[in-house]
Amino acid sequence: SQQGEEDPQALSIQEGENATMNCSYKTSINNLQWYRQNSGRGLVHLILIRSNEREKHSGRLRVTLDTSKKSSSLLITASRAADTASYFCATDGGAAGNKLTFGGGTRVLVKP
Amino acid sequence: NAGVTQTPKFQVLKTGQSMTLQCAQDMNHEYMSWYRQDPGMGLRLIHYSVGAGITDQGEVPNGYNVSRSTTEDFPLRLLSAAPSQTSVYFCASRGTSGFNEQFFGPGTRLTVL
C-alpha cells in the first residue's frame, strides 16, 4: 500500500502561474521528500523536509509540512513549460534500510 | 561520475524466462534499492540493501531475487517471468546519512508476453 497520496492526480496550468500539489501520509515520518519525473526518465530529487521543519524553500519551490495533519504541499511558483512532469512525494519512516514509500504522483502540464 | 546506471534499457521476455537487470553506481553509496513503477502509479519497493552482503525485502519482493557482492553492483533477478511483472524498474542509491537524497537510474522497461 502507498504511504503518500498526492492530490490532485493531474494539474494543467498556464506558464507563469503557480502550481500547488498536496501529499497526505498515514504513519509517522523522519522526513518527506519530493521528486520530479520527466516522461520516460528516472526520478530526480527536488527537496527534502525533516519532520521538525515546517517550511523549506529551494529556488522556485516551496514545501510545507504539517505533521499534525500528516500532510505536505509543494508549490512551484512562476511555472515554466520545462516544469511539465510528474511529481511524487516520498516518506522516510527513519527505520534502518533505504525505505522510501512513494505516493501515486501528480501529473503537471504547463502550457506555454 | 556516471551516477546510477542500469542495463538493459528495454527488454521483452516470454512467460517463464529468467533474466537479470543490472544496476551499478560509482558514488560509493552503501544503500541501494530496486523499485517498480506501473502505469500511472508511484514506485513500489522490491528489495533493498544496506551494504555489501546485506539485502532485505521491500513491499513487493515475490518473484525477484537480489544479491550484493560489491558496493557498486546490485543486480535484480527475475526467476520465472510473468506478465504481472511487466513494468518499469528503477534502481536507486544513497549515502549513509539518514537524510540523504536518493539517486535514481534511468530505468529498465520490461515487457513480459
mmCIF file of C-alpha atoms in Angstrom:
data_model
loop_
_atom_site.group_PDB
_atom_site.id
_atom_site.type_symbol
_atom_site.label_atom_id
_atom_site.label_comp_id
_atom_site.label_asym_id
_atom_site.label_seq_id
_atom_site.Cartn_x
_atom_site.Cartn_y
_atom_site.Cartn_z
ATOM 1 C CA SER A 1 0.000 0.000 0.000
ATOM 2 C CA GLN A 2 1.164 3.537 -0.660
ATOM 3 C CA GLN A 3 2.028 5.748 2.267
ATOM 4 C CA GLY A 4 1.712 9.014 0.413
ATOM 5 C CA GLU A 5 -1.262 10.077 -1.635
ATOM 6 C CA GLU A 6 -0.951 13.094 -3.897
ATOM 7 C CA ASP A 7 -3.729 15.465 -4.757
ATOM 8 C CA PRO A 8 -4.647 16.374 -7.434
ATOM 9 C CA GLN A 9 -3.741 13.468 -9.696
ATOM 10 C CA ALA A 10 -3.356 15.856 -12.603
ATOM 11 C CA LEU A 11 -2.936 19.599 -12.952
ATOM 12 C CA SER A 12 -2.939 21.816 -16.035
ATOM 13 C CA ILE A 13 -1.809 25.433 -15.796
ATOM 14 C CA GLN A 14 -0.516 28.266 -17.958
ATOM 15 C CA GLU A 15 3.103 29.253 -17.951
ATOM 16 C CA GLY A 16 3.738 31.827 -15.259
ATOM 17 C CA GLU A 17 1.043 30.523 -12.930
ATOM 18 C CA ASN A 18 1.745 28.765 -9.653
ATOM 19 C CA ALA A 19 1.242 25.032 -9.242
ATOM 20 C CA THR A 20 0.303 23.537 -5.896
ATOM 21 C CA MET A 21 0.086 19.869 -5.089
ATOM 22 C CA ASN A 22 -0.546 18.097 -1.824
ATOM 23 C CA CYS A 23 0.597 14.889 -0.226
ATOM 24 C CA SER A 24 -1.007 13.063 2.660
ATOM 25 C CA TYR A 25 0.551 10.172 4.529
ATOM 26 C CA LYS A 26 -0.505 7.747 7.216
ATOM 27 C CA THR A 27 2.312 6.955 9.641
ATOM 28 C CA SER A 28 4.987 8.950 11.429
ATOM 29 C CA ILE A 29 7.944 10.027 9.358
ATOM 30 C CA ASN A 30 11.577 11.012 9.719
ATOM 31 C CA ASN A 31 11.480 13.187 6.642
ATOM 32 C CA LEU A 32 9.459 13.745 3.488
ATOM 33 C CA GLN A 33 10.961 14.172 0.047
ATOM 34 C CA TRP A 34 9.655 15.429 -3.274
ATOM 35 C CA TYR A 35 10.838 14.064 -6.603
ATOM 36 C CA ARG A 36 10.227 15.016 -10.213
ATOM 37 C CA GLN A 37 9.954 12.557 -13.087
ATOM 38 C CA ASN A 38 10.044 13.681 -16.668
ATOM 39 C CA SER A 39 8.315 11.398 -19.147
ATOM 40 C CA GLY A 40 10.289 8.213 -19.712
ATOM 41 C CA ARG A 41 13.031 9.170 -17.276
ATOM 42 C CA GLY A 42 14.114 8.337 -13.761
ATOM 43 C CA LEU A 43 13.202 10.350 -10.692
ATOM 44 C CA VAL A 44 15.154 13.413 -9.669
ATOM 45 C CA HIS A 45 15.273 14.610 -6.085
ATOM 46 C CA LEU A 46 13.883 18.116 -5.584
ATOM 47 C CA ILE A 47 13.737 18.861 -1.885
ATOM 48 C CA LEU A 48 13.706 17.177 1.499
ATOM 49 C CA ILE A 49 11.945 18.452 4.591
ATOM 50 C CA ARG A 50 12.617 16.973 8.004
ATOM 51 C CA SER A 51 9.871 16.119 10.448
ATOM 52 C CA ASN A 52 10.867 19.023 12.730
ATOM 53 C CA GLU A 53 10.693 21.570 9.887
ATOM 54 C CA ARG A 54 7.546 23.346 8.780
ATOM 55 C CA GLU A 55 8.616 25.080 5.596
ATOM 56 C CA LYS A 56 11.503 24.920 3.189
ATOM 57 C CA HIS A 57 12.447 26.793 0.038
ATOM 58 C CA SER A 58 14.630 25.912 -2.909
ATOM 59 C CA GLY A 59 14.593 28.313 -5.837
ATOM 60 C CA ARG A 60 11.015 28.403 -7.144
ATOM 61 C CA LEU A 61 9.982 25.520 -4.905
ATOM 62 C CA ARG A 62 8.308 25.884 -1.543
ATOM 63 C CA VAL A 63 7.466 22.868 0.585
ATOM 64 C CA THR A 64 5.415 22.841 3.753
ATOM 65 C CA LEU A 65 4.943 20.051 6.232
ATOM 66 C CA ASP A 66 2.201 19.681 8.820
ATOM 67 C CA THR A 67 2.937 16.605 10.897
ATOM 68 C CA SER A 68 -0.243 17.041 12.941
ATOM 69 C CA LYS A 69 -2.280 16.647 9.767
ATOM 70 C CA LYS A 70 0.199 14.260 8.186
ATOM 71 C CA SER A 71 0.329 16.342 5.054
ATOM 72 C CA SER A 72 2.756 18.255 2.879
ATOM 73 C CA SER A 73 2.422 20.622 -0.023
ATOM 74 C CA LEU A 74 4.706 21.504 -2.905
ATOM 75 C CA LEU A 75 4.346 24.902 -4.534
ATOM 76 C CA ILE A 76 6.065 25.725 -7.812
ATOM 77 C CA THR A 77 5.990 29.451 -8.428
ATOM 78 C CA ALA A 78 6.096 31.142 -11.840
ATOM 79 C CA SER A 79 5.859 27.823 -13.646
ATOM 80 C CA ARG A 80 7.640 27.162 -16.918
ATOM 81 C CA ALA A 81 6.967 24.700 -19.715
ATOM 82 C CA ALA A 82 10.038 22.785 -18.528
ATOM 83 C CA ASP A 83 8.247 22.111 -15.225
ATOM 84 C CA THR A 84 5.917 19.733 -17.081
ATOM 85 C CA ALA A 85 6.486 16.425 -15.296
ATOM 86 C CA SER A 86 5.090 14.090 -12.666
ATOM 87 C CA TYR A 87 5.803 14.989 -9.069
ATOM 88 C CA PHE A 88 5.984 12.412 -6.302
ATOM 89 C CA CYS A 89 6.172 12.712 -2.567
ATOM 90 C CA ALA A 90 8.054 10.038 -0.673
ATOM 91 C CA THR A 91 8.108 9.453 3.055
ATOM 92 C CA ASP A 92 11.048 8.130 5.016
ATOM 93 C CA GLY A 93 9.969 6.365 8.172
ATOM 94 C CA GLY A 94 13.505 6.528 9.506
ATOM 95 C CA ALA A 95 13.956 2.818 10.073
ATOM 96 C CA ALA A 96 17.228 1.151 9.124
ATOM 97 C CA GLY A 97 17.454 0.489 5.464
ATOM 98 C CA ASN A 98 16.619 2.552 2.493
ATOM 99 C CA LYS A 99 12.868 2.581 2.706
ATOM 100 C CA LEU A 100 11.148 5.411 0.933
ATOM 101 C CA THR A 101 7.419 4.997 0.349
ATOM 102 C CA PHE A 102 6.120 6.835 -2.698
ATOM 103 C CA GLY A 103 2.736 8.253 -3.500
ATOM 104 C CA GLY A 104 0.985 7.911 -6.840
ATOM 105 C CA GLY A 105 2.163 11.281 -8.134
ATOM 106 C CA THR A 106 0.688 14.446 -9.601
ATOM 107 C CA ARG A 107 0.997 14.946 -13.353
ATOM 108 C CA VAL A 108 1.617 18.614 -14.079
ATOM 109 C CA LEU A 109 1.195 20.117 -17.529
ATOM 110 C CA VAL A 110 2.432 23.666 -18.005
ATOM 111 C CA LYS A 111 1.093 25.150 -21.219
ATOM 112 C CA PRO A 112 3.202 27.799 -22.951
ATOM 113 C CA ASN B 1 30.736 10.262 -12.192
ATOM 114 C CA ALA B 2 28.224 8.202 -14.151
ATOM 115 C CA GLY B 3 25.873 8.075 -11.154
ATOM 116 C CA VAL B 4 23.462 5.135 -11.245
ATOM 117 C CA THR B 5 23.456 3.105 -14.431
ATOM 118 C CA GLN B 6 21.034 0.400 -15.464
ATOM 119 C CA THR B 7 21.104 -2.145 -18.268
ATOM 120 C CA PRO B 8 19.301 -3.011 -20.409
ATOM 121 C CA LYS B 9 17.026 -0.050 -21.151
ATOM 122 C CA PHE B 10 14.388 -2.240 -22.760
ATOM 123 C CA GLN B 11 13.681 -5.960 -22.544
ATOM 124 C CA VAL B 12 10.965 -8.272 -23.809
ATOM 125 C CA LEU B 13 10.616 -11.687 -22.217
ATOM 126 C CA LYS B 14 8.328 -14.639 -22.665
ATOM 127 C CA THR B 15 6.463 -16.032 -19.676
ATOM 128 C CA GLY B 16 8.707 -18.356 -17.725
ATOM 129 C CA GLN B 17 12.005 -16.909 -18.896
ATOM 130 C CA SER B 18 14.522 -15.612 -16.406
ATOM 131 C CA MET B 19 16.784 -12.614 -16.638
ATOM 132 C CA THR B 20 18.921 -10.251 -14.613
ATOM 133 C CA LEU B 21 18.569 -6.494 -14.538
ATOM 134 C CA GLN B 22 21.889 -4.824 -13.875
ATOM 135 C CA CYS B 23 22.452 -1.803 -11.657
ATOM 136 C CA ALA B 24 25.703 -0.120 -10.801
ATOM 137 C CA GLN B 25 26.677 3.077 -9.004
ATOM 138 C CA ASP B 26 30.019 4.830 -8.739
ATOM 139 C CA MET B 27 29.261 7.108 -5.771
ATOM 140 C CA ASN B 28 30.357 4.620 -3.093
ATOM 141 C CA HIS B 29 26.843 4.575 -1.698
ATOM 142 C CA GLU B 30 26.052 1.956 0.894
ATOM 143 C CA TYR B 31 22.307 1.885 0.309
ATOM 144 C CA MET B 32 20.780 0.568 -2.919
ATOM 145 C CA SER B 33 17.200 -0.255 -3.822
ATOM 146 C CA TRP B 34 15.043 -1.641 -6.591
ATOM 147 C CA TYR B 35 11.614 -0.220 -7.354
ATOM 148 C CA ARG B 36 8.970 -0.992 -9.908
ATOM 149 C CA GLN B 37 6.642 1.582 -11.401
ATOM 150 C CA ASP B 38 3.405 0.557 -13.005
ATOM 151 C CA PRO B 39 1.469 2.887 -15.335
ATOM 152 C CA GLY B 40 0.066 5.928 -13.577
ATOM 153 C CA MET B 41 1.418 4.834 -10.229
ATOM 154 C CA GLY B 42 4.206 5.662 -7.893
ATOM 155 C CA LEU B 43 7.164 3.453 -7.115
ATOM 156 C CA ARG B 44 6.958 0.309 -5.026
ATOM 157 C CA LEU B 45 9.995 -1.072 -3.269
ATOM 158 C CA ILE B 46 11.029 -4.585 -4.325
ATOM 159 C CA HIS B 47 14.296 -5.224 -2.465
ATOM 160 C CA TYR B 48 16.945 -3.114 -0.853
ATOM 161 C CA SER B 49 20.449 -3.405 0.510
ATOM 162 C CA VAL B 50 22.220 -1.503 3.273
ATOM 163 C CA GLY B 51 25.673 -2.692 2.250
ATOM 164 C CA ALA B 52 27.625 -5.445 0.563
ATOM 165 C CA GLY B 53 26.345 -8.844 1.640
ATOM 166 C CA ILE B 54 23.174 -7.448 3.220
ATOM 167 C CA THR B 55 19.786 -7.443 1.494
ATOM 168 C CA ASP B 56 16.187 -7.311 2.623
ATOM 169 C CA GLN B 57 12.712 -7.449 1.177
ATOM 170 C CA GLY B 58 10.587 -4.460 0.343
ATOM 171 C CA GLU B 59 6.892 -4.177 -0.347
ATOM 172 C CA VAL B 60 6.651 -6.451 -3.425
ATOM 173 C CA PRO B 61 9.527 -8.980 -3.318
ATOM 174 C CA ASN B 62 7.810 -12.072 -4.702
ATOM 175 C CA GLY B 63 9.274 -13.322 -7.966
ATOM 176 C CA TYR B 64 12.530 -11.395 -7.560
ATOM 177 C CA ASN B 65 15.934 -12.156 -6.091
ATOM 178 C CA VAL B 66 18.826 -9.830 -5.324
ATOM 179 C CA SER B 67 22.391 -10.116 -4.153
ATOM 180 C CA ARG B 68 25.017 -7.545 -3.195
ATOM 181 C CA SER B 69 28.512 -8.909 -3.553
ATOM 182 C CA THR B 70 30.098 -5.472 -4.039
ATOM 183 C CA THR B 71 29.265 -1.928 -3.004
ATOM 184 C CA GLU B 72 28.918 -0.904 -6.642
ATOM 185 C CA ASP B 73 26.555 -3.548 -8.050
ATOM 186 C CA PHE B 74 23.039 -4.614 -7.134
ATOM 187 C CA PRO B 75 21.509 -6.937 -9.752
ATOM 188 C CA LEU B 76 17.834 -7.888 -9.737
ATOM 189 C CA ARG B 77 16.921 -11.354 -10.948
ATOM 190 C CA LEU B 78 13.549 -12.402 -12.263
ATOM 191 C CA LEU B 79 13.317 -16.109 -11.635
ATOM 192 C CA SER B 80 10.384 -17.031 -13.904
ATOM 193 C CA ALA B 81 8.902 -14.006 -15.620
ATOM 194 C CA ALA B 82 5.153 -13.443 -15.500
ATOM 195 C CA PRO B 83 3.002 -10.867 -17.337
ATOM 196 C CA SER B 84 2.312 -9.225 -13.961
ATOM 197 C CA GLN B 85 5.992 -8.259 -13.866
ATOM 198 C CA THR B 86 5.603 -6.033 -16.899
ATOM 199 C CA SER B 87 6.720 -2.698 -15.515
ATOM 200 C CA VAL B 88 9.457 -0.107 -15.448
ATOM 201 C CA TYR B 89 12.202 -0.955 -12.990
ATOM 202 C CA PHE B 90 14.300 1.673 -11.261
ATOM 203 C CA CYS B 91 17.443 1.227 -9.244
ATOM 204 C CA ALA B 92 18.416 3.858 -6.691
ATOM 205 C CA SER B 93 21.241 4.512 -4.289
ATOM 206 C CA ARG B 94 22.014 6.867 -1.440
ATOM 207 C CA GLY B 95 24.702 7.553 1.104
ATOM 208 C CA THR B 96 24.677 6.602 4.758
ATOM 209 C CA SER B 97 23.292 9.787 6.242
ATOM 210 C CA GLY B 98 19.659 9.417 7.240
ATOM 211 C CA PHE B 99 18.657 12.499 5.297
ATOM 212 C CA ASN B 100 20.403 11.841 2.042
ATOM 213 C CA GLU B 101 18.506 12.048 -1.202
ATOM 214 C CA GLN B 102 18.155 9.014 -3.401
ATOM 215 C CA PHE B 103 19.754 8.944 -6.835
ATOM 216 C CA PHE B 104 17.835 7.042 -9.477
ATOM 217 C CA GLY B 105 18.947 5.252 -12.592
ATOM 218 C CA PRO B 106 17.186 5.820 -15.931
ATOM 219 C CA GLY B 107 15.077 2.688 -15.639
ATOM 220 C CA THR B 108 14.557 -0.594 -17.475
ATOM 221 C CA ARG B 109 11.285 -1.047 -19.339
ATOM 222 C CA LEU B 110 10.346 -4.722 -19.145
ATOM 223 C CA THR B 111 7.546 -6.394 -21.074
ATOM 224 C CA VAL B 112 6.588 -9.990 -20.340
ATOM 225 C CA LEU B 113 4.473 -11.660 -23.002
#
